[in-house]
């Protein structure tokens, strides 16, 4: 038989209430890290959909760049940092605004984590390797499952021995070897 394929659907995720509570906890944590408590009134924005962890850096980067802040970094334990300088109140406020605008939280269920791990091991890593890109240091299923949800979860693209050199090569590789599949909030890029 040709044209037949068994499609495995992504497992159901957390309830909207659990996701909203996790987003709020992440925003509360970031507000505390900003050092702005008692300095300025905490802004409140309309809730945004949770984005995949793989999209977070590029989305927040564009948001920060739009305000003129180009040279910055993020440490999950320290918050915003500006290399060689202390972030100003204005920079901290802008970062918080971008952080709230593009929330990402890891509220994956155990079934979703196993689904993602299986996708990486059975499809994405072989696809990357057949395209000439070696993946290094893949975690065990247990290590992947037990990863700290406050940190970005391991993914094969972050473990490439060499990364595609040009934006065109990156786009072609991502089109051939999709970094995620639809259906899992907080991980899927679609």
GROMACS .gro file of C-alpha atoms in nm:
model
  190
    1UNK     CA    1   0.000   0.000   0.000
    2UNK     CA    2   0.129   0.340  -0.085
    3UNK     CA    3   0.024   0.666   0.068
    4UNK     CA    4  -0.070   0.513   0.401
    5UNK     CA    5   0.087   0.649   0.715
    6UNK     CA    6   0.000   0.626   1.077
    7UNK     CA    7  -0.009   0.974   1.224
    8UNK     CA    8   0.064   1.002   1.593
    9UNK     CA    9  -0.119   1.292   1.749
   10UNK     CA   10   0.035   1.511   2.016
   11UNK     CA   11  -0.096   1.433   2.364
   12UNK     CA   12  -0.330   1.675   2.537
   13UNK     CA   13  -0.167   1.949   2.740
   14UNK     CA   14  -0.241   2.122   3.065
   15UNK     CA   15  -0.565   2.308   3.117
   16UNK     CA   16  -0.575   2.678   3.026
   17UNK     CA   17  -0.594   2.756   3.399
   18UNK     CA   18  -0.271   2.567   3.473
   19UNK     CA   19  -0.094   2.741   3.182
   20UNK     CA   20  -0.221   3.084   3.291
   21UNK     CA   21  -0.103   3.021   3.649
   22UNK     CA   22   0.242   2.916   3.522
   23UNK     CA   23   0.268   3.226   3.303
   24UNK     CA   24   0.171   3.447   3.596
   25UNK     CA   25   0.426   3.277   3.821
   26UNK     CA   26   0.695   3.331   3.555
   27UNK     CA   27   0.601   3.698   3.521
   28UNK     CA   28   0.603   3.742   3.900
   29UNK     CA   29   0.949   3.585   3.911
   30UNK     CA   30   1.078   3.809   3.631
   31UNK     CA   31   0.934   4.118   3.800
   32UNK     CA   32   1.121   4.029   4.119
   33UNK     CA   33   1.443   3.971   3.923
   34UNK     CA   34   1.405   4.311   3.755
   35UNK     CA   35   1.453   4.498   4.083
   36UNK     CA   36   1.171   4.734   3.984
   37UNK     CA   37   0.936   4.640   4.270
   38UNK     CA   38   0.872   4.962   4.465
   39UNK     CA   39   1.057   5.168   4.202
   40UNK     CA   40   0.791   5.182   3.931
   41UNK     CA   41   0.436   5.059   3.900
   42UNK     CA   42   0.428   4.712   3.748
   43UNK     CA   43   0.269   4.732   3.405
   44UNK     CA   44  -0.010   4.490   3.321
   45UNK     CA   45  -0.080   4.387   2.966
   46UNK     CA   46  -0.337   4.179   2.790
   47UNK     CA   47  -0.237   3.812   2.819
   48UNK     CA   48  -0.063   3.674   2.509
   49UNK     CA   49  -0.052   3.314   2.389
   50UNK     CA   50   0.240   3.111   2.519
   51UNK     CA   51   0.514   3.072   2.258
   52UNK     CA   52   0.754   2.784   2.211
   53UNK     CA   53   1.081   2.804   2.400
   54UNK     CA   54   1.266   2.790   2.068
   55UNK     CA   55   1.095   3.111   1.959
   56UNK     CA   56   1.149   3.304   2.281
   57UNK     CA   57   1.498   3.445   2.218
   58UNK     CA   58   1.418   3.567   1.866
   59UNK     CA   59   1.083   3.721   1.964
   60UNK     CA   60   1.218   3.895   2.274
   61UNK     CA   61   1.528   3.995   2.075
   62UNK     CA   62   1.312   4.167   1.812
   63UNK     CA   63   1.109   4.334   2.086
   64UNK     CA   64   1.423   4.463   2.261
   65UNK     CA   65   1.577   4.577   1.930
   66UNK     CA   66   1.258   4.770   1.847
   67UNK     CA   67   1.323   4.978   2.159
   68UNK     CA   68   1.690   5.029   2.066
   69UNK     CA   69   1.839   4.778   2.310
   70UNK     CA   70   2.066   4.557   2.102
   71UNK     CA   71   2.334   4.429   2.338
   72UNK     CA   72   2.168   4.231   2.615
   73UNK     CA   73   2.147   3.883   2.759
   74UNK     CA   74   1.929   3.680   2.991
   75UNK     CA   75   2.018   3.457   3.280
   76UNK     CA   76   1.729   3.256   3.429
   77UNK     CA   77   1.870   3.311   3.778
   78UNK     CA   78   1.960   3.679   3.740
   79UNK     CA   79   1.727   3.815   3.471
   80UNK     CA   80   1.833   4.081   3.221
   81UNK     CA   81   2.200   4.168   3.191
   82UNK     CA   82   2.373   4.428   2.978
   83UNK     CA   83   2.735   4.325   2.909
   84UNK     CA   84   2.972   4.561   3.088
   85UNK     CA   85   2.696   4.766   3.246
   86UNK     CA   86   2.410   4.756   3.496
   87UNK     CA   87   2.067   4.766   3.329
   88UNK     CA   88   1.886   5.095   3.377
   89UNK     CA   89   1.530   5.118   3.506
   90UNK     CA   90   1.417   5.190   3.151
   91UNK     CA   91   1.599   4.883   3.014
   92UNK     CA   92   1.459   4.661   3.290
   93UNK     CA   93   1.107   4.792   3.223
   94UNK     CA   94   1.143   4.733   2.848
   95UNK     CA   95   1.270   4.380   2.908
   96UNK     CA   96   0.980   4.306   3.142
   97UNK     CA   97   0.739   4.437   2.880
   98UNK     CA   98   0.894   4.208   2.615
   99UNK     CA   99   0.900   3.918   2.861
  100UNK     CA  100   0.529   3.961   2.930
  101UNK     CA  101   0.445   4.012   2.565
  102UNK     CA  102   0.613   3.684   2.466
  103UNK     CA  103   0.559   3.442   2.754
  104UNK     CA  104   0.708   3.097   2.743
  105UNK     CA  105   0.663   2.843   3.018
  106UNK     CA  106   0.729   2.474   3.040
  107UNK     CA  107   0.405   2.318   3.160
  108UNK     CA  108   0.442   2.004   2.955
  109UNK     CA  109   0.275   1.689   3.077
  110UNK     CA  110   0.482   1.370   3.111
  111UNK     CA  111   0.306   1.233   2.799
  112UNK     CA  112   0.400   1.545   2.602
  113UNK     CA  113   0.763   1.525   2.719
  114UNK     CA  114   0.780   1.161   2.607
  115UNK     CA  115   0.619   1.254   2.273
  116UNK     CA  116   0.881   1.527   2.216
  117UNK     CA  117   1.167   1.297   2.316
  118UNK     CA  118   1.042   1.028   2.078
  119UNK     CA  119   1.010   1.284   1.799
  120UNK     CA  120   1.368   1.398   1.854
  121UNK     CA  121   1.517   1.048   1.875
  122UNK     CA  122   1.311   0.873   1.607
  123UNK     CA  123   1.273   1.148   1.350
  124UNK     CA  124   1.454   1.479   1.404
  125UNK     CA  125   1.803   1.351   1.492
  126UNK     CA  126   1.807   1.098   1.205
  127UNK     CA  127   1.681   1.371   0.969
  128UNK     CA  128   1.953   1.614   1.080
  129UNK     CA  129   2.223   1.348   1.054
  130UNK     CA  130   2.108   1.233   0.709
  131UNK     CA  131   2.135   1.599   0.606
  132UNK     CA  132   2.501   1.607   0.714
  133UNK     CA  133   2.465   1.760   1.061
  134UNK     CA  134   2.588   1.561   1.360
  135UNK     CA  135   2.401   1.596   1.688
  136UNK     CA  136   2.612   1.575   2.003
  137UNK     CA  137   2.526   1.496   2.362
  138UNK     CA  138   2.165   1.378   2.346
  139UNK     CA  139   2.026   1.326   2.697
  140UNK     CA  140   1.870   1.006   2.817
  141UNK     CA  141   1.492   0.994   2.835
  142UNK     CA  142   1.512   1.027   3.214
  143UNK     CA  143   1.743   1.330   3.200
  144UNK     CA  144   1.521   1.491   2.936
  145UNK     CA  145   1.209   1.426   3.144
  146UNK     CA  146   1.373   1.551   3.467
  147UNK     CA  147   1.514   1.875   3.318
  148UNK     CA  148   1.452   2.196   3.514
  149UNK     CA  149   1.140   2.354   3.359
  150UNK     CA  150   1.276   2.702   3.437
  151UNK     CA  151   1.552   2.642   3.181
  152UNK     CA  152   1.512   2.587   2.810
  153UNK     CA  153   1.467   2.217   2.740
  154UNK     CA  154   1.738   2.041   2.533
  155UNK     CA  155   1.678   2.021   2.161
  156UNK     CA  156   1.880   1.870   1.875
  157UNK     CA  157   1.926   2.200   1.693
  158UNK     CA  158   2.108   2.342   1.996
  159UNK     CA  159   2.334   2.034   1.998
  160UNK     CA  160   2.454   2.044   1.638
  161UNK     CA  161   2.827   1.989   1.601
  162UNK     CA  162   2.824   2.259   1.333
  163UNK     CA  163   2.539   2.494   1.257
  164UNK     CA  164   2.423   2.587   0.903
  165UNK     CA  165   2.636   2.883   0.795
  166UNK     CA  166   2.379   3.104   0.623
  167UNK     CA  167   2.018   3.200   0.687
  168UNK     CA  168   1.924   3.021   0.364
  169UNK     CA  169   2.091   2.699   0.479
  170UNK     CA  170   1.919   2.728   0.818
  171UNK     CA  171   1.579   2.780   0.656
  172UNK     CA  172   1.631   2.486   0.418
  173UNK     CA  173   1.736   2.258   0.703
  174UNK     CA  174   1.439   2.365   0.920
  175UNK     CA  175   1.204   2.304   0.626
  176UNK     CA  176   1.349   1.956   0.574
  177UNK     CA  177   1.388   1.869   0.945
  178UNK     CA  178   1.112   2.050   1.135
  179UNK     CA  179   1.235   2.153   1.484
  180UNK     CA  180   0.886   2.092   1.629
  181UNK     CA  181   0.546   1.955   1.538
  182UNK     CA  182   0.215   2.138   1.581
  183UNK     CA  183  -0.006   2.070   1.878
  184UNK     CA  184   0.200   2.129   2.192
  185UNK     CA  185   0.165   2.476   2.346
  186UNK     CA  186   0.495   2.607   2.478
  187UNK     CA  187   0.698   2.384   2.245
  188UNK     CA  188   0.543   2.393   1.897
  189UNK     CA  189   0.657   2.674   1.674
  190UNK     CA  190   0.345   2.678   1.459
   0.00000   0.00000   0.00000
